[in-house]
Amino acid sequence: MFHPPGPKAGWSSLLLGAFKIPHHRFILWLAILGKLATLDKPWLHHLGTSCVLCSAATLESHDHLFFLCPFASSCLCEVQRLVRFHWPYRNWVTSVHWAARRWRGKHVVNASFRALLASLVYHVWQERNARAL
C-alpha cells in the first residue's frame, strides 16, 4: 500500500516551479538537506577540514561554503549588486527558511530569485569540486 503524503517541507517551494535547471535543483536539494559532502562530515575528515576555495583553516561546512568563504561571499555580493538585492542572513538554515517564505508562489520575480539561488549554490559547489581535484 502507498502511504498518504505527509506535510510539505517548508523549503519545498524553493525546488518547485519553472526556471530551474535539473542539475541546479538537485544540488540545491542536497544543500538544503545538509547532504553535500562538505569536509565537516566525520567520514571525510581524512581529506582535511579546511576550505578548498579559500584555504582557510576553518572547517568547511554549508555555512562556511555558501556565506563565510571569501570566494562565495564575493559571488553573493556580485549577484546582490547586479539584481539590487540584499541577502539579510549569513547562516545557511536561516537563509533557506527565509528564502522559502519570501519567494513562494508563481510570480516571475519569485521564480527568478529561486532559480538564482539554485544557480548560485550549484556554481559555488562546482567550483569547490573543481579545486578539490
C-alpha atoms as a PDB file:
ATOM      1  CA  MET A   1       0.000   0.000   0.000  1.00  0.00           C
ATOM      2  CA  PHE A   2       1.062   3.547  -0.614  1.00  0.00           C
ATOM      3  CA  HIS A   3       1.401   5.899   2.307  1.00  0.00           C
ATOM      4  CA  PRO A   4      -0.604   9.113   2.191  1.00  0.00           C
ATOM      5  CA  PRO A   5       1.543  12.161   1.506  1.00  0.00           C
ATOM      6  CA  GLY A   6       2.848  13.871   4.609  1.00  0.00           C
ATOM      7  CA  PRO A   7       3.058  17.576   5.261  1.00  0.00           C
ATOM      8  CA  LYS A   8       5.108  19.620   2.819  1.00  0.00           C
ATOM      9  CA  ALA A   9       8.548  20.711   3.910  1.00  0.00           C
ATOM     10  CA  GLY A  10       8.745  24.464   4.450  1.00  0.00           C
ATOM     11  CA  TRP A  11      11.542  24.760   1.884  1.00  0.00           C
ATOM     12  CA  SER A  12       9.811  22.781  -0.880  1.00  0.00           C
ATOM     13  CA  SER A  13       8.796  25.996  -2.664  1.00  0.00           C
ATOM     14  CA  LEU A  14      12.480  26.589  -3.448  1.00  0.00           C
ATOM     15  CA  LEU A  15      12.585  23.411  -5.533  1.00  0.00           C
ATOM     16  CA  LEU A  16       9.252  23.715  -7.312  1.00  0.00           C
ATOM     17  CA  GLY A  17       8.238  25.720 -10.337  1.00  0.00           C
ATOM     18  CA  ALA A  18       9.779  26.774 -13.601  1.00  0.00           C
ATOM     19  CA  PHE A  19      13.177  28.256 -14.457  1.00  0.00           C
ATOM     20  CA  LYS A  20      15.304  25.714 -12.622  1.00  0.00           C
ATOM     21  CA  ILE A  21      17.833  23.517 -14.372  1.00  0.00           C
ATOM     22  CA  PRO A  22      17.642  19.914 -13.057  1.00  0.00           C
ATOM     23  CA  HIS A  23      21.323  19.815 -12.003  1.00  0.00           C
ATOM     24  CA  HIS A  24      20.874  23.068 -10.081  1.00  0.00           C
ATOM     25  CA  ARG A  25      17.690  21.817  -8.459  1.00  0.00           C
ATOM     26  CA  PHE A  26      19.371  18.562  -7.353  1.00  0.00           C
ATOM     27  CA  ILE A  27      22.404  20.289  -5.800  1.00  0.00           C
ATOM     28  CA  LEU A  28      20.124  22.822  -4.075  1.00  0.00           C
ATOM     29  CA  TRP A  29      18.048  19.933  -2.689  1.00  0.00           C
ATOM     30  CA  LEU A  30      21.178  18.241  -1.301  1.00  0.00           C
ATOM     31  CA  ALA A  31      22.380  21.554   0.154  1.00  0.00           C
ATOM     32  CA  ILE A  32      19.024  22.226   1.827  1.00  0.00           C
ATOM     33  CA  LEU A  33      19.135  18.776   3.416  1.00  0.00           C
ATOM     34  CA  GLY A  34      22.743  19.350   4.507  1.00  0.00           C
ATOM     35  CA  LYS A  35      23.856  16.346   2.462  1.00  0.00           C
ATOM     36  CA  LEU A  36      26.581  17.883   0.300  1.00  0.00           C
ATOM     37  CA  ALA A  37      29.909  16.163   1.025  1.00  0.00           C
ATOM     38  CA  THR A  38      31.465  19.082   2.873  1.00  0.00           C
ATOM     39  CA  LEU A  39      34.547  18.371   4.939  1.00  0.00           C
ATOM     40  CA  ASP A  40      32.699  18.808   8.250  1.00  0.00           C
ATOM     41  CA  LYS A  41      31.295  15.293   7.794  1.00  0.00           C
ATOM     42  CA  PRO A  42      33.136  12.875  10.143  1.00  0.00           C
ATOM     43  CA  TRP A  43      33.756  10.306   7.391  1.00  0.00           C
ATOM     44  CA  LEU A  44      35.607  12.929   5.301  1.00  0.00           C
ATOM     45  CA  HIS A  45      37.994  14.230   7.983  1.00  0.00           C
ATOM     46  CA  HIS A  46      40.824  12.177   6.484  1.00  0.00           C
ATOM     47  CA  LEU A  47      40.703  14.546   3.479  1.00  0.00           C
ATOM     48  CA  GLY A  48      41.348  17.552   5.707  1.00  0.00           C
ATOM     49  CA  THR A  49      38.932  20.092   7.073  1.00  0.00           C
ATOM     50  CA  SER A  50      39.975  23.403   5.548  1.00  0.00           C
ATOM     51  CA  CYS A  51      38.012  25.032   2.755  1.00  0.00           C
ATOM     52  CA  VAL A  52      39.477  24.379  -0.700  1.00  0.00           C
ATOM     53  CA  LEU A  53      38.080  27.663  -2.035  1.00  0.00           C
ATOM     54  CA  CYS A  54      39.841  29.960   0.415  1.00  0.00           C
ATOM     55  CA  SER A  55      42.412  27.669   2.098  1.00  0.00           C
ATOM     56  CA  ALA A  56      41.268  28.943   5.473  1.00  0.00           C
ATOM     57  CA  ALA A  57      41.788  26.704   8.456  1.00  0.00           C
ATOM     58  CA  THR A  58      38.050  26.988   9.028  1.00  0.00           C
ATOM     59  CA  LEU A  59      36.016  23.800   8.975  1.00  0.00           C
ATOM     60  CA  GLU A  60      34.278  23.523   5.601  1.00  0.00           C
ATOM     61  CA  SER A  61      30.544  23.464   6.317  1.00  0.00           C
ATOM     62  CA  HIS A  62      27.440  24.614   4.458  1.00  0.00           C
ATOM     63  CA  ASP A  63      27.522  27.931   6.361  1.00  0.00           C
ATOM     64  CA  HIS A  64      31.166  28.498   5.501  1.00  0.00           C
ATOM     65  CA  LEU A  65      30.875  27.322   1.907  1.00  0.00           C
ATOM     66  CA  PHE A  66      27.901  29.499   0.955  1.00  0.00           C
ATOM     67  CA  PHE A  67      28.321  32.577   3.172  1.00  0.00           C
ATOM     68  CA  LEU A  68      31.570  32.896   5.115  1.00  0.00           C
ATOM     69  CA  CYS A  69      34.072  31.793   2.468  1.00  0.00           C
ATOM     70  CA  PRO A  70      35.543  34.859   0.710  1.00  0.00           C
ATOM     71  CA  PHE A  71      35.004  33.225  -2.706  1.00  0.00           C
ATOM     72  CA  ALA A  72      31.313  32.518  -2.140  1.00  0.00           C
ATOM     73  CA  SER A  73      30.833  35.825  -0.359  1.00  0.00           C
ATOM     74  CA  SER A  74      32.235  37.719  -3.357  1.00  0.00           C
ATOM     75  CA  CYS A  75      29.918  35.752  -5.685  1.00  0.00           C
ATOM     76  CA  LEU A  76      26.934  36.577  -3.480  1.00  0.00           C
ATOM     77  CA  CYS A  77      27.928  40.259  -3.286  1.00  0.00           C
ATOM     78  CA  GLU A  78      28.256  40.467  -7.068  1.00  0.00           C
ATOM     79  CA  VAL A  79      24.852  38.863  -7.591  1.00  0.00           C
ATOM     80  CA  GLN A  80      23.316  41.199  -4.997  1.00  0.00           C
ATOM     81  CA  ARG A  81      24.836  44.172  -6.790  1.00  0.00           C
ATOM     82  CA  LEU A  82      23.578  43.035 -10.205  1.00  0.00           C
ATOM     83  CA  VAL A  83      19.997  42.397  -9.099  1.00  0.00           C
ATOM     84  CA  ARG A  84      19.924  45.173  -6.483  1.00  0.00           C
ATOM     85  CA  PHE A  85      19.008  42.862  -3.670  1.00  0.00           C
ATOM     86  CA  HIS A  86      20.347  42.465  -0.136  1.00  0.00           C
ATOM     87  CA  TRP A  87      20.626  38.977   1.360  1.00  0.00           C
ATOM     88  CA  PRO A  88      19.811  39.547   5.050  1.00  0.00           C
ATOM     89  CA  TYR A  89      21.314  36.417   6.640  1.00  0.00           C
ATOM     90  CA  ARG A  90      24.732  34.756   6.849  1.00  0.00           C
ATOM     91  CA  ASN A  91      23.529  31.369   8.053  1.00  0.00           C
ATOM     92  CA  TRP A  92      22.515  28.537   5.699  1.00  0.00           C
ATOM     93  CA  VAL A  93      19.493  27.150   7.591  1.00  0.00           C
ATOM     94  CA  THR A  94      18.044  30.589   8.382  1.00  0.00           C
ATOM     95  CA  SER A  95      18.582  31.698   4.784  1.00  0.00           C
ATOM     96  CA  VAL A  96      16.787  28.668   3.363  1.00  0.00           C
ATOM     97  CA  HIS A  97      13.742  29.227   5.586  1.00  0.00           C
ATOM     98  CA  TRP A  98      13.722  32.952   4.823  1.00  0.00           C
ATOM     99  CA  ALA A  99      14.004  32.403   1.055  1.00  0.00           C
ATOM    100  CA  ALA A 100      11.275  29.747   1.087  1.00  0.00           C
ATOM    101  CA  ARG A 101       8.868  32.137   2.836  1.00  0.00           C
ATOM    102  CA  ARG A 102       9.803  35.172   0.771  1.00  0.00           C
ATOM    103  CA  TRP A 103       9.952  33.629  -2.724  1.00  0.00           C
ATOM    104  CA  ARG A 104       6.962  31.312  -2.753  1.00  0.00           C
ATOM    105  CA  GLY A 105       4.296  31.446  -5.429  1.00  0.00           C
ATOM    106  CA  LYS A 106       4.281  31.591  -9.206  1.00  0.00           C
ATOM    107  CA  HIS A 107       5.184  35.233  -9.746  1.00  0.00           C
ATOM    108  CA  VAL A 108       8.036  35.555 -12.238  1.00  0.00           C
ATOM    109  CA  VAL A 109      10.156  37.589  -9.802  1.00  0.00           C
ATOM    110  CA  ASN A 110       9.880  34.904  -7.118  1.00  0.00           C
ATOM    111  CA  ALA A 111      10.636  32.146  -9.628  1.00  0.00           C
ATOM    112  CA  SER A 112      13.638  34.116 -10.871  1.00  0.00           C
ATOM    113  CA  PHE A 113      15.078  34.531  -7.380  1.00  0.00           C
ATOM    114  CA  ARG A 114      14.570  30.821  -6.662  1.00  0.00           C
ATOM    115  CA  ALA A 115      16.412  29.970  -9.889  1.00  0.00           C
ATOM    116  CA  LEU A 116      19.154  32.443  -8.996  1.00  0.00           C
ATOM    117  CA  LEU A 117      19.634  30.824  -5.588  1.00  0.00           C
ATOM    118  CA  ALA A 118      19.775  27.346  -7.160  1.00  0.00           C
ATOM    119  CA  SER A 119      22.297  28.544  -9.729  1.00  0.00           C
ATOM    120  CA  LEU A 120      24.494  30.260  -7.151  1.00  0.00           C
ATOM    121  CA  VAL A 121      24.585  27.169  -4.919  1.00  0.00           C
ATOM    122  CA  TYR A 122      25.297  24.926  -7.913  1.00  0.00           C
ATOM    123  CA  HIS A 123      28.167  27.028  -9.258  1.00  0.00           C
ATOM    124  CA  VAL A 124      29.831  27.510  -5.864  1.00  0.00           C
ATOM    125  CA  TRP A 125      29.641  23.739  -5.349  1.00  0.00           C
ATOM    126  CA  GLN A 126      31.047  23.068  -8.843  1.00  0.00           C
ATOM    127  CA  GLU A 127      33.961  25.445  -8.244  1.00  0.00           C
ATOM    128  CA  ARG A 128      34.641  23.822  -4.890  1.00  0.00           C
ATOM    129  CA  ASN A 129      34.749  20.385  -6.533  1.00  0.00           C
ATOM    130  CA  ALA A 130      36.962  21.603  -9.385  1.00  0.00           C
ATOM    131  CA  ARG A 131      39.520  22.984  -6.934  1.00  0.00           C
ATOM    132  CA  ALA A 132      39.385  19.879  -4.735  1.00  0.00           C
ATOM    133  CA  LEU A 133      40.794  17.692  -7.508  1.00  0.00           C
END
